[in-house]
Amino acid sequence: MTAVLDSFVSVYRNQESRRFALLIFLVGLGVEVSRVAQTTFFLKHAGADQLPLVFVAFAAVMVIASSLYASAARKVRLRKLASIALATASIVMTLAWILILVEASSTILAYALYCVVEMCFIFLPLTIWSVANESFAAEDAERYLPPIAACGLIGALIGALISRSVVELVGPYNTLPLAIAGYGGCFFLTRHAEPPHPQPVISGPWRAPRPLMSEPIVVTLTLLSLPMFFLAYVIEYMFYETMGHLVADATDLSQFISTFAIVCSVAAVLAQVFLTPFLFRHLGVGTTAFVYPLALALGSLLALVYALYLGSRPVDAGAPSLWFALFVLAARALDIVLYQSVYESTTNILYYAVSGQTRTRARSLVAGIMFPASVACSGLLLLSFGYFEQPMYNVAFAAVVVGFLVLVMGMDVRPDYLRSLLANSDEGNTKARAALMDEISRLSLNESRVLLLESLQTNREDEALFAVQKLLDTYDRFLLEDLREIQARIQPRVLTALTTAMAARGIPEKDRLLLVSGAAVS
Amino acid sequence: MRGSTPLAPASNRTEIGMALPTLAFLVVSLIIGLYASRRVKGSVRNYFVAGHVIPFWVLVLSLCGQALELGGTYDNTARAMAVGFWAGAVLPLGIGTSLILIGMFFAKPLHAMHLLTLPDFYSRRFNMFSGAMVAVLCIISFIILIAGNLAGMGILMEMAVGLPPDITVPAIAALVAIYTIAGGLFAVTWNDVLQSGVLFLGVAVALGVLIFGGSPGVLEQAFANRFSWAPLTTLASGSISVWAGFLALGIGDIVALDFMERVFAARSDRAAQSSCYVAGVVTIGVGIAMAVIGMIGSTTAAGAAEGATLLQFIDTLPSSVKMLFVMALLGAGISTIDGAIMASTKALSRNILQTFMPVQIPDTRLLLVSRLMVVPIAIAAVLLALVFPVPGELLILAFDVVFAGCVVPLTLGIYWKRGTGQAAVLAILFPSILRLALYFFYADLGLDPRLKGIDTLIPPLLSLAIFVGVSWNQSRPESTRTAPQPTGALQ
């Protein structure tokens, strides 16, 4: 507990981290307030059955918005981009609120508001985090970023609390000015942010960034995001479908959604403050990355239980039982809580295994292409199931199947994180080496061998020589067999270094000769 | 479960409602397999035994996926419905026991040897010829196993999507072959996570709905109808056959290639051992649940009718439960097919082709050859499935032959240092021939039909006698000699 308080105090004492904490807090607050209004408005004016369509529409809008965002990101500095994004968000949200006030065409506005708020949810945190990553050095990032992330969650919690308390007084949609004010405040804060820090965090600055798709951790996180977001949106659909049936009145619905958001935010803050550091300490970053995919898979199973319950009732049975609805609420809560806490923090650290430039491009790829693609896929799947008049349990079964896919893909995060660490860490980069050694120490002998043997075959000499030393620490005859299998793919200089190191460690000459003769033959 | 009868032909019902879940299931299986191919990275060890990095929980699901194969799972439920609990439950009890025995006596020593295939043990411990013989016997039995499962999948797919087996059997074989070629054991074990997961889910939901959603007292009525201890204790009730089946599965499946390749793939010997224990217990649990479902089926109008089949009973389930139950059976089938294809292609390429053509197939070409061998194995299984869709007795016989000859040399090869190569070859060859002879000439020998099952138990005893006798008579212990080794670095 003292450590938690200390981390918040350290954020407060540093001017730059204080600024980012406030920025993230305001964005969290704005997004939460606007999401409560957006959901209520959509469910009341378009209906839950139109959610699949709005998913597809949102994906289409995101493609355009991402292109514009990427184009802007290439032309202007991140700080300026953040200011532009925040200003645009404030203006568009103001416009939407005015249209709601003048009672403009509701269905179209429901679609538009949905898309705008979701884009704010995606782009604003993405931009602010990119600026933050650029601003802090490795040591500072590890110290400041988790409490700053917690401030974002606290912002979301306060946003939900405000929505819950004032909605009866001002109506479900008149909380939007609070979001507008929050984004406006962020706009001014970003204009006064410090210039970027010259040092990337873990990866060394002395090496040119590798191509984006040659970074194993980037490939894995990018591919994983597709089924993961797909699943999250299918669960979201089932959640809103259920809410639409359970709560009839707009104000009640708004209060219900904000209450749910409060519960999730409190849980997310607690998870961020207690669970995430606990998991990092005991499992390591790589294994912690498996927690969110696991939660999504579990969520899909819970959703299936609810869908089976729905399938067992007559068509005209009325509103579903709240007890069974708890299954789908739990599925959604698992998604929100662990995404905002464990997953966000973990991916932030995982991306530090690659260079800063690669990191920014990878994040843009996920947000700009994979995210809309997965939302579109979930929308299209839901539309096709609707077209063929498939029952909810068939949709939920498809989600369960994708849940298993997410689970399986999640198993790749840890080894690929290590591959990227191995590829990007140099002897002089003590920070990266420490992270690397920590992860390797958590692996079984066979797991570490597979990774180090791969490193031995690269053309990056520093990485291969590191692998030589680590492999020989656990030398046995099975390692010799493995080395003989791959010796044709080892660079000659590395092979020489290997045999020299073997000799230095007193490994019998006959073993070394097997490698040397094999190399000569090949 | 091995040695059980695959699905009986289905009615011609078509359920469009199950087409989309089925499609989702198959597409995701393919995606998982293709995604897993990233892990192979051109290494034979990664392709054959997943680099020995498979974690405990994946191993448990994967072993269960292999143990709970379609024919056995279906047959267990159908027999429990038509005959009684033990007639069905003996299958999962036997196979679960074999997993526990593997965990107790085989997992640690075999994992420590860093083997690529089970016949490698025979090659390394005895001689290459014994390894090749074991490989041949296992490949034949596995092709029959794959064919039985493919035929069963064809029938289920007809029920689920309305397409005839002539289309679905080759299509499923192609799908499985594609991802097996791409991802090797990584693809197969990772798919087991999905397939076993769906299997457990389907069984749990079906059992829950039948017990808690059915009429009151349904479980008591089911036990009153179909449970008795007599099949275990009374000769007239076929106790020898039940015990022989249990022993054949419990001991015979110790030499199952697909179980052993998972043991080899474990990230540690402890993981290998514990996963066998847990998978054994889970297999028995799921198998008993399936038998109980069958027993409950016997209390329903559809299940109690004269000549009723399990598919007819499944048809009467609520549509959501029916969908999940059919998906569970699909999961059971596909998980066995991919594992069996993988295991047989490895044995074929490594222990037969590379053993006898070491120059043409050096280690550098072994991966390519293994991938290519998936195609003929899959084609052979498809042809067998289409021509002879209910292998029944043939499948039982194939696994009995493996039980007859391969178990004793494996066990004593680990625990008795004096076992010799010559003893191993003879202990594999003669009991296998004896088992075939007993199958064809059992009736001519004038043996009591109530003793049916003893033909399964005699050959392994002969194998034990031959192995011990011949080894004992060898002048010096085999352990002091240098057995010929497979070529190349991958020993």
Coordinates of C-alpha atoms in Angstrom, one line a residue, chain A:
Chain A
M1 CA 0.0 0.0 0.0
T2 CA 2.8 2.3 0.9
A3 CA 4.5 1.6 -2.5
V4 CA 1.2 2.4 -4.2
L5 CA 1.0 5.8 -2.4
D6 CA 4.6 6.4 -3.1
S7 CA 4.1 5.9 -6.8
F8 CA 1.3 8.5 -6.9
V9 CA 3.3 10.9 -4.8
S10 CA 6.2 10.5 -7.3
V11 CA 3.9 11.3 -10.1
Y12 CA 2.6 14.4 -8.3
R13 CA 6.2 15.6 -7.7
N14 CA 7.3 15.5 -11.3
Q15 CA 5.8 18.3 -13.4
E16 CA 5.7 16.3 -16.6
S17 CA 4.2 13.2 -15.1
R18 CA 1.6 15.4 -13.3
R19 CA 0.6 16.9 -16.6
F20 CA 0.2 13.5 -18.2
A21 CA -1.7 12.2 -15.2
L22 CA -4.2 15.1 -15.5
L23 CA -4.4 14.5 -19.3
I24 CA -5.2 10.9 -18.9
F25 CA -7.6 11.6 -16.1
L26 CA -9.6 14.1 -18.2
V27 CA -9.6 11.8 -21.2
G28 CA -10.9 8.9 -19.1
L29 CA -13.6 11.1 -17.6
G30 CA -14.6 12.5 -21.0
V31 CA -14.8 9.1 -22.6
E32 CA -16.8 7.5 -19.8
V33 CA -19.3 10.4 -19.6
S34 CA -19.8 10.4 -23.4
R35 CA -20.0 6.6 -23.6
V36 CA -22.9 6.5 -21.1
A37 CA -24.8 9.1 -23.2
Q38 CA -23.9 7.5 -26.5
T39 CA -25.1 4.0 -25.4
T40 CA -28.3 5.3 -24.0
F41 CA -29.0 7.4 -27.1
F42 CA -28.3 4.5 -29.4
L43 CA -30.3 1.9 -27.6
K44 CA -33.3 4.3 -27.4
H45 CA -33.2 5.8 -30.8
A46 CA -31.8 3.0 -33.0
G47 CA -32.2 -0.2 -30.8
A48 CA -29.9 -3.0 -29.9
D49 CA -30.8 -5.0 -33.0
Q50 CA -29.0 -2.3 -35.1
L51 CA -25.7 -2.8 -33.2
P52 CA -24.3 -5.1 -35.8
L53 CA -24.9 -2.4 -38.5
V54 CA -23.3 0.3 -36.4
F55 CA -20.3 -1.9 -35.9
V56 CA -19.9 -2.2 -39.6
A57 CA -20.5 1.5 -40.1
F58 CA -18.0 2.4 -37.4
A59 CA -15.4 0.1 -39.0
A60 CA -15.9 1.9 -42.3
V61 CA -15.5 5.3 -40.6
M62 CA -12.5 4.1 -38.7
V63 CA -10.7 3.1 -41.9
I64 CA -11.1 6.7 -43.2
A65 CA -10.3 8.2 -39.9
S66 CA -7.2 6.0 -39.4
S67 CA -5.9 7.0 -42.8
L68 CA -6.3 10.6 -42.0
Y69 CA -4.7 10.0 -38.6
A70 CA -1.8 8.2 -40.0
S71 CA -1.3 10.8 -42.7
A72 CA -1.4 13.5 -40.0
A73 CA 1.0 11.5 -37.8
R74 CA 3.5 11.5 -40.6
K75 CA 3.3 15.2 -41.2
V76 CA 3.1 16.7 -37.7
R77 CA 4.7 16.0 -34.4
L78 CA 2.9 13.9 -31.9
R79 CA 2.2 16.8 -29.6
K80 CA 0.6 18.8 -32.3
L81 CA -1.4 15.7 -33.4
A82 CA -2.7 15.3 -29.9
S83 CA -3.8 18.9 -29.8
I84 CA -5.5 18.5 -33.2
A85 CA -7.3 15.3 -32.1
L86 CA -8.5 16.8 -28.8
A87 CA -9.7 20.0 -30.5
T88 CA -11.5 18.0 -33.2
A89 CA -13.1 15.8 -30.5
S90 CA -14.3 18.9 -28.6
I91 CA -15.8 20.5 -31.6
V92 CA -17.5 17.3 -33.0
M93 CA -18.9 16.5 -29.5
T94 CA -20.3 20.0 -29.2
L95 CA -22.0 19.7 -32.5
A96 CA -23.5 16.3 -31.6
W97 CA -24.8 17.7 -28.3
I98 CA -26.4 20.7 -30.1
L99 CA -28.1 18.3 -32.6
I100 CA -29.5 16.2 -29.7
L101 CA -30.8 19.4 -28.1
V102 CA -32.6 20.5 -31.3
E103 CA -33.9 16.9 -31.7
A104 CA -32.4 16.3 -35.2
S105 CA -33.0 13.0 -37.0
S106 CA -32.5 10.5 -34.2
T107 CA -31.4 7.3 -36.0
I108 CA -28.7 8.9 -38.1
L109 CA -27.5 10.9 -35.1
A110 CA -27.4 7.7 -33.0
Y111 CA -25.1 6.2 -35.6
A112 CA -23.0 9.3 -35.8
L113 CA -22.7 9.8 -32.0
Y114 CA -21.8 6.1 -31.6
C115 CA -19.0 6.5 -34.2
V116 CA -17.6 9.8 -32.8
V117 CA -17.5 8.6 -29.2
E118 CA -15.9 5.3 -30.1
M119 CA -13.3 7.1 -32.2
C120 CA -12.5 9.3 -29.2
F121 CA -12.2 6.2 -27.1
I122 CA -9.6 4.8 -29.6
F123 CA -7.7 7.8 -30.8
L124 CA -7.4 10.0 -27.8
P125 CA -5.8 7.6 -25.3
L126 CA -3.7 6.3 -28.2
T127 CA -2.3 9.7 -29.0
I128 CA -1.8 10.7 -25.3
W129 CA 0.0 7.5 -24.6
S130 CA 2.2 7.9 -27.7
V131 CA 3.2 11.4 -26.4
A132 CA 3.8 10.0 -23.0
N133 CA 6.0 7.2 -24.3
E134 CA 8.0 9.8 -26.3
S135 CA 8.4 11.9 -23.2
F136 CA 9.7 9.5 -20.6
A137 CA 13.0 7.5 -20.5
A138 CA 13.0 3.8 -19.6
E139 CA 13.4 4.3 -15.8
D140 CA 10.8 7.0 -15.7
A141 CA 8.4 5.1 -17.8
E142 CA 8.3 2.1 -15.5
R143 CA 7.9 4.4 -12.5
Y144 CA 5.4 6.9 -13.8
L145 CA 3.2 5.1 -16.5
P146 CA 1.3 2.6 -14.2
P147 CA 0.1 5.3 -11.8
I148 CA -0.7 7.6 -14.7
A149 CA -2.8 4.8 -16.2
A150 CA -4.5 4.4 -12.8
C151 CA -5.4 8.2 -13.1
G152 CA -7.1 7.4 -16.3
L153 CA -9.2 4.8 -14.6
I154 CA -10.0 7.1 -11.7
G155 CA -11.1 9.6 -14.4
A156 CA -13.4 7.0 -15.9
L157 CA -14.7 6.2 -12.4
I158 CA -15.5 9.8 -11.6
G159 CA -17.1 10.2 -15.0
A160 CA -19.4 7.3 -14.3
L161 CA -20.2 8.6 -10.8
I162 CA -21.1 12.0 -12.2
S163 CA -23.3 10.4 -14.9
R164 CA -25.0 8.3 -12.3
S165 CA -25.7 11.2 -10.0
V166 CA -26.7 14.0 -12.4
V167 CA -28.6 12.1 -15.1
E168 CA -31.9 12.4 -13.2
L169 CA -31.4 16.1 -12.9
V170 CA -30.2 17.1 -16.3
G171 CA -31.3 14.2 -18.5
P172 CA -29.3 11.3 -20.0
Y173 CA -27.6 13.4 -22.7
N174 CA -26.8 16.7 -21.1
T175 CA -23.6 15.3 -19.5
L176 CA -21.9 15.7 -22.8
P177 CA -20.7 19.2 -22.0
L178 CA -18.5 17.7 -19.3
A179 CA -16.7 15.5 -21.9
I180 CA -16.4 18.6 -24.1
A181 CA -14.9 20.5 -21.3
G182 CA -12.5 17.7 -20.4
Y183 CA -11.2 17.4 -24.0
G184 CA -10.9 21.2 -24.2
G185 CA -8.8 21.1 -21.0
C186 CA -6.6 18.4 -22.5
F187 CA -6.1 20.5 -25.6
F188 CA -4.5 23.3 -23.5
L189 CA -2.4 20.9 -21.4
T190 CA -0.9 19.2 -24.5
R191 CA 0.2 22.6 -25.9
H192 CA 2.4 23.0 -22.8
A193 CA 4.0 19.5 -22.7
E194 CA 7.8 19.1 -22.6
P195 CA 9.7 18.2 -25.8
P196 CA 10.3 14.5 -26.4
H197 CA 12.9 12.7 -24.4
P198 CA 15.8 11.6 -26.6
Q199 CA 16.2 8.0 -25.2
P200 CA 13.9 5.2 -26.2
V201 CA 13.0 3.1 -23.2
I202 CA 14.3 -0.5 -23.4
S203 CA 15.6 -0.9 -26.9
G204 CA 18.8 0.7 -27.7
P205 CA 19.1 3.8 -29.8
W206 CA 22.2 2.6 -31.6
R207 CA 20.4 0.3 -33.9
A208 CA 18.2 1.1 -36.8
P209 CA 14.6 -0.1 -36.2
R210 CA 13.8 -3.4 -37.9
P211 CA 10.9 -3.8 -40.3
L212 CA 7.6 -3.7 -38.5
M213 CA 6.6 -7.3 -39.3
S214 CA 10.0 -8.7 -38.5
E215 CA 9.4 -8.0 -34.8
P216 CA 7.8 -11.1 -33.4
I217 CA 6.0 -9.3 -30.6
V218 CA 4.5 -6.8 -33.0
V219 CA 3.2 -9.6 -35.3
T220 CA 1.7 -11.5 -32.4
L221 CA 0.0 -8.5 -30.7
T222 CA -1.2 -7.3 -34.1
L223 CA -2.7 -10.7 -35.1
L224 CA -4.0 -11.3 -31.6
S225 CA -5.9 -8.0 -31.6
L226 CA -8.1 -9.2 -34.5
P227 CA -10.0 -12.1 -32.7
M228 CA -9.7 -10.3 -29.4
F229 CA -11.5 -7.1 -30.4
F230 CA -13.9 -9.3 -32.4
L231 CA -14.8 -11.2 -29.3
A232 CA -15.0 -8.0 -27.2
Y233 CA -17.5 -6.5 -29.6
V234 CA -19.6 -9.7 -29.8
I235 CA -19.8 -9.7 -26.0
E236 CA -20.6 -6.0 -26.1
Y237 CA -23.5 -6.7 -28.5
M238 CA -24.9 -9.4 -26.2
F239 CA -24.5 -7.0 -23.3
Y240 CA -26.4 -4.2 -24.9
E241 CA -29.0 -6.6 -26.3
T242 CA -29.6 -7.8 -22.7
M243 CA -29.7 -4.3 -21.3
G244 CA -32.2 -3.2 -24.0
H245 CA -34.5 -6.0 -22.8
L246 CA -33.9 -5.4 -19.1
V247 CA -34.3 -1.7 -18.8
A248 CA -37.0 0.2 -20.7
D249 CA -36.7 3.9 -19.7
A250 CA -33.9 6.1 -21.1
T251 CA -33.0 7.6 -17.7
D252 CA -33.1 4.2 -16.0
L253 CA -31.0 2.8 -18.8
S254 CA -28.5 5.6 -18.5
Q255 CA -28.3 5.1 -14.7
F256 CA -27.9 1.4 -15.1
I257 CA -25.1 1.8 -17.6
S258 CA -23.3 4.4 -15.5
T259 CA -23.7 2.2 -12.4
F260 CA -22.2 -0.7 -14.3
A261 CA -19.4 1.6 -15.4
I262 CA -18.8 2.7 -11.8
V263 CA -18.5 -0.9 -10.7
C264 CA -16.1 -1.7 -13.6
S265 CA -14.0 1.4 -13.0
V266 CA -13.6 0.7 -9.3
A267 CA -12.7 -2.9 -10.2
A268 CA -10.3 -1.7 -12.9
V269 CA -8.6 0.8 -10.5
L270 CA -8.2 -1.9 -7.9
A271 CA -6.9 -4.3 -10.5
Q272 CA -4.5 -1.7 -11.8
V273 CA -3.2 -0.9 -8.4
F274 CA -3.0 -4.3 -6.8
L275 CA -3.5 -7.1 -9.4
T276 CA -1.3 -5.9 -12.2
P277 CA 1.9 -5.3 -10.1
F278 CA 1.2 -8.6 -8.4
L279 CA 1.0 -10.5 -11.7
F280 CA 4.1 -8.7 -13.0
R281 CA 6.0 -9.7 -9.9
H282 CA 4.9 -13.3 -9.8
L283 CA 4.4 -14.3 -13.5
G284 CA 6.5 -11.8 -15.4
V285 CA 5.2 -9.5 -18.2
G286 CA 5.0 -12.2 -20.8
T287 CA 2.7 -14.5 -18.9
T288 CA 0.6 -11.6 -17.6
A289 CA -0.2 -10.8 -21.2
F290 CA -2.1 -14.1 -21.2
V291 CA -4.6 -12.9 -18.6
Y292 CA -6.8 -10.8 -20.8
P293 CA -7.1 -13.4 -23.6
L294 CA -8.0 -15.9 -20.9
A295 CA -10.6 -13.5 -19.5
L296 CA -12.1 -13.0 -22.9
A297 CA -12.4 -16.7 -23.5
L298 CA -14.0 -17.1 -20.1
G299 CA -16.3 -14.2 -20.9
S300 CA -17.4 -16.0 -24.1
L301 CA -18.3 -19.1 -22.0
L302 CA -20.3 -17.0 -19.6
A303 CA -22.1 -15.4 -22.6
L304 CA -22.9 -18.9 -23.9
V305 CA -24.5 -19.9 -20.6
Y306 CA -26.8 -16.8 -20.9
A307 CA -27.5 -17.6 -24.6
L308 CA -28.4 -21.2 -23.7
Y309 CA -30.8 -19.8 -21.1
L310 CA -32.4 -17.5 -23.7
G311 CA -32.7 -20.5 -26.1
S312 CA -34.5 -22.6 -23.5
R313 CA -37.3 -20.0 -23.1
P314 CA -40.4 -19.5 -25.2
V315 CA -40.1 -16.6 -27.7
D316 CA -42.7 -14.5 -25.9
A317 CA -41.3 -15.1 -22.4
G318 CA -40.7 -11.4 -21.8
A319 CA -37.6 -9.9 -20.1
P320 CA -34.9 -12.3 -19.2
S321 CA -34.1 -13.1 -15.5
L322 CA -31.6 -10.7 -13.9
W323 CA -29.8 -13.7 -12.4
F324 CA -29.0 -15.1 -15.8
A325 CA -28.3 -11.7 -17.2
L326 CA -25.5 -11.5 -14.6
F327 CA -23.6 -14.0 -16.7
V328 CA -23.5 -11.6 -19.7
L329 CA -22.8 -8.6 -17.3
A330 CA -19.9 -10.6 -15.8
A331 CA -18.6 -11.3 -19.3
R332 CA -18.6 -7.6 -20.2
A333 CA -17.1 -6.7 -16.8
L334 CA -14.3 -9.1 -17.3
D335 CA -13.5 -7.6 -20.6
I336 CA -13.6 -4.0 -19.5
V337 CA -11.8 -4.4 -16.2
L338 CA -8.9 -6.5 -17.4
Y339 CA -8.6 -4.5 -20.7
Q340 CA -8.3 -1.2 -18.9
S341 CA -5.9 -2.5 -16.2
V342 CA -3.9 -5.6 -16.9
Y343 CA -3.9 -5.6 -20.7
E344 CA -3.2 -1.9 -21.2
S345 CA -0.3 -1.9 -18.8
T346 CA 1.1 -5.2 -20.2
T347 CA 1.0 -4.1 -23.8
N348 CA 2.7 -0.8 -22.9
I349 CA 5.6 -2.8 -21.4
L350 CA 5.6 -5.4 -24.2
Y351 CA 6.0 -2.8 -26.8
Y352 CA 9.1 -1.5 -25.0
A353 CA 10.9 -4.6 -26.4
V354 CA 11.0 -2.8 -29.8
S355 CA 12.3 0.6 -30.8
G356 CA 10.2 3.7 -30.2
Q357 CA 9.5 4.2 -33.9
T358 CA 8.4 0.6 -34.4
R359 CA 6.2 1.0 -31.3
T360 CA 4.3 3.9 -32.6
R361 CA 3.8 2.3 -36.0
A362 CA 2.6 -0.9 -34.4
R363 CA 0.1 0.9 -32.2
S364 CA -1.2 2.7 -35.3
L365 CA -1.5 -0.6 -37.2
V366 CA -3.5 -2.1 -34.4
A367 CA -5.7 0.9 -33.9
G368 CA -6.0 1.9 -37.6
I369 CA -6.4 -1.4 -39.4
M370 CA -6.8 -4.4 -37.0
F371 CA -9.3 -2.7 -34.7
P372 CA -11.8 -1.6 -37.5
A373 CA -11.3 -4.9 -39.3
S374 CA -12.2 -6.9 -36.2
V375 CA -15.2 -4.6 -35.4
A376 CA -16.4 -5.0 -39.0
C377 CA -15.9 -8.8 -38.8
S378 CA -18.0 -8.9 -35.6
G379 CA -20.7 -6.7 -37.2
L380 CA -20.8 -8.9 -40.4
L381 CA -20.9 -12.1 -38.4
L382 CA -23.8 -10.8 -36.3
L383 CA -25.6 -9.5 -39.4
S384 CA -25.1 -12.9 -41.2
F385 CA -26.4 -14.8 -38.2
G386 CA -29.3 -12.4 -38.1
Y387 CA -30.0 -12.9 -41.8
F388 CA -30.1 -16.7 -41.4
E389 CA -32.3 -16.2 -38.3
Q390 CA -29.8 -18.0 -36.1
P391 CA -30.5 -18.1 -32.4
M392 CA -28.3 -16.3 -29.9
Y393 CA -26.7 -19.5 -28.7
N394 CA -25.2 -20.1 -32.2
V395 CA -23.7 -16.6 -32.0
A396 CA -22.4 -17.3 -28.6
F397 CA -21.0 -20.6 -29.7
A398 CA -19.1 -18.9 -32.5
A399 CA -17.8 -16.5 -29.8
V400 CA -16.6 -19.4 -27.7
V401 CA -14.8 -20.9 -30.6
V402 CA -13.1 -17.6 -31.2
G403 CA -12.4 -17.4 -27.5
F404 CA -10.3 -20.6 -27.8
L405 CA -8.5 -19.1 -30.8
V406 CA -7.6 -16.0 -28.6
L407 CA -6.4 -18.4 -25.9
V408 CA -4.2 -20.3 -28.2
M409 CA -2.8 -17.1 -29.9
G410 CA -2.2 -15.6 -26.4
M411 CA 0.3 -18.4 -25.7
D412 CA 2.6 -16.8 -28.3
V413 CA 3.0 -13.5 -26.5
R414 CA 5.6 -14.6 -24.0
P415 CA 8.0 -16.3 -26.4
D416 CA 7.6 -13.6 -29.0
Y417 CA 8.2 -10.9 -26.4
L418 CA 11.4 -12.7 -25.6
R419 CA 12.4 -13.0 -29.2
S420 CA 12.0 -9.3 -29.6
L421 CA 13.9 -8.6 -26.4
L422 CA 16.7 -10.9 -27.7
A423 CA 16.8 -9.2 -31.0
N424 CA 16.7 -5.7 -29.7
S425 CA 18.9 -5.8 -26.7
D426 CA 22.6 -5.2 -26.7
E427 CA 25.3 -5.9 -24.2
G428 CA 25.5 -2.2 -23.3
N429 CA 21.8 -2.0 -22.8
T430 CA 21.5 -3.1 -19.2
K431 CA 17.8 -2.3 -18.9
A432 CA 16.9 -4.6 -21.8
R433 CA 19.3 -7.3 -20.5
A434 CA 17.7 -7.1 -17.1
A435 CA 14.2 -7.5 -18.6
L436 CA 15.5 -10.3 -20.7
M437 CA 17.2 -12.2 -17.9
D438 CA 14.1 -11.9 -15.8
E439 CA 11.9 -13.4 -18.5
I440 CA 14.4 -16.2 -19.3
S441 CA 14.6 -17.1 -15.6
R442 CA 10.9 -17.9 -15.7
L443 CA 11.1 -20.3 -18.6
S444 CA 11.7 -24.0 -18.5
L445 CA 14.9 -25.3 -19.8
N446 CA 13.3 -26.5 -23.1
E447 CA 11.5 -23.2 -23.6
S448 CA 14.6 -21.1 -23.2
R449 CA 16.6 -23.5 -25.4
V450 CA 14.1 -23.2 -28.3
L451 CA 14.4 -19.4 -28.2
L452 CA 18.1 -19.2 -27.7
L453 CA 18.7 -21.7 -30.5
E454 CA 16.7 -19.4 -32.8
S455 CA 18.8 -16.5 -31.7
L456 CA 21.9 -18.5 -32.5
Q457 CA 20.8 -18.7 -36.1
T458 CA 20.3 -15.0 -36.6
N459 CA 22.8 -12.8 -38.5
R460 CA 22.8 -10.3 -35.6
E461 CA 26.1 -11.3 -34.0
D462 CA 25.5 -9.7 -30.6
E463 CA 22.3 -11.6 -30.2
A464 CA 23.9 -14.9 -31.3
L465 CA 26.8 -14.5 -29.0
F466 CA 24.5 -13.9 -26.0
A467 CA 22.7 -17.0 -27.0
V468 CA 25.9 -19.0 -27.1
Q469 CA 26.7 -18.0 -23.5
K470 CA 23.2 -18.7 -22.2
L471 CA 23.0 -22.0 -24.0
L472 CA 26.3 -23.3 -22.7
D473 CA 25.2 -22.6 -19.1
T474 CA 23.0 -25.7 -19.4
Y475 CA 25.1 -27.8 -21.7
D476 CA 24.1 -31.5 -22.1
R477 CA 24.0 -34.1 -24.9
F478 CA 20.6 -33.0 -26.0
L479 CA 21.8 -29.5 -26.6
L480 CA 24.6 -31.0 -28.7
E481 CA 21.9 -32.8 -30.8
D482 CA 20.0 -29.6 -31.2
L483 CA 23.2 -27.7 -32.2
R484 CA 24.0 -30.3 -34.8
E485 CA 20.5 -30.0 -36.3
I486 CA 20.9 -26.3 -36.8
Q487 CA 24.6 -25.9 -37.3
A488 CA 24.3 -25.4 -41.1
R489 CA 22.2 -22.3 -40.3
I490 CA 24.7 -20.8 -37.8
Q491 CA 26.9 -18.0 -39.1
P492 CA 30.6 -19.2 -39.3
R493 CA 31.8 -16.6 -36.9
V494 CA 29.2 -17.5 -34.4
L495 CA 30.0 -21.2 -34.8
T496 CA 33.7 -20.5 -34.1
A497 CA 32.7 -18.5 -31.1
L498 CA 30.5 -21.4 -30.0
T499 CA 33.3 -24.0 -30.2
T500 CA 35.7 -21.6 -28.5
A501 CA 33.3 -21.1 -25.7
M502 CA 32.7 -24.8 -25.4
A503 CA 36.4 -25.3 -25.1
A504 CA 36.7 -22.6 -22.4
R505 CA 34.0 -24.4 -20.4
G506 CA 35.8 -27.7 -20.6
I507 CA 33.3 -29.4 -22.9
P508 CA 34.9 -32.6 -24.3
E509 CA 36.7 -32.2 -27.6
K510 CA 34.7 -35.0 -29.3
D511 CA 31.6 -32.9 -28.9
R512 CA 33.2 -29.9 -30.4
L513 CA 34.6 -31.9 -33.2
L514 CA 31.1 -33.1 -34.1
L515 CA 30.0 -29.5 -34.6
V516 CA 33.2 -28.6 -36.5
S517 CA 33.0 -31.6 -38.8
G518 CA 29.3 -31.1 -39.3
A519 CA 30.0 -27.5 -40.3
A520 CA 32.7 -28.6 -42.7
V521 CA 30.4 -31.1 -44.3
S522 CA 27.5 -28.7 -44.7

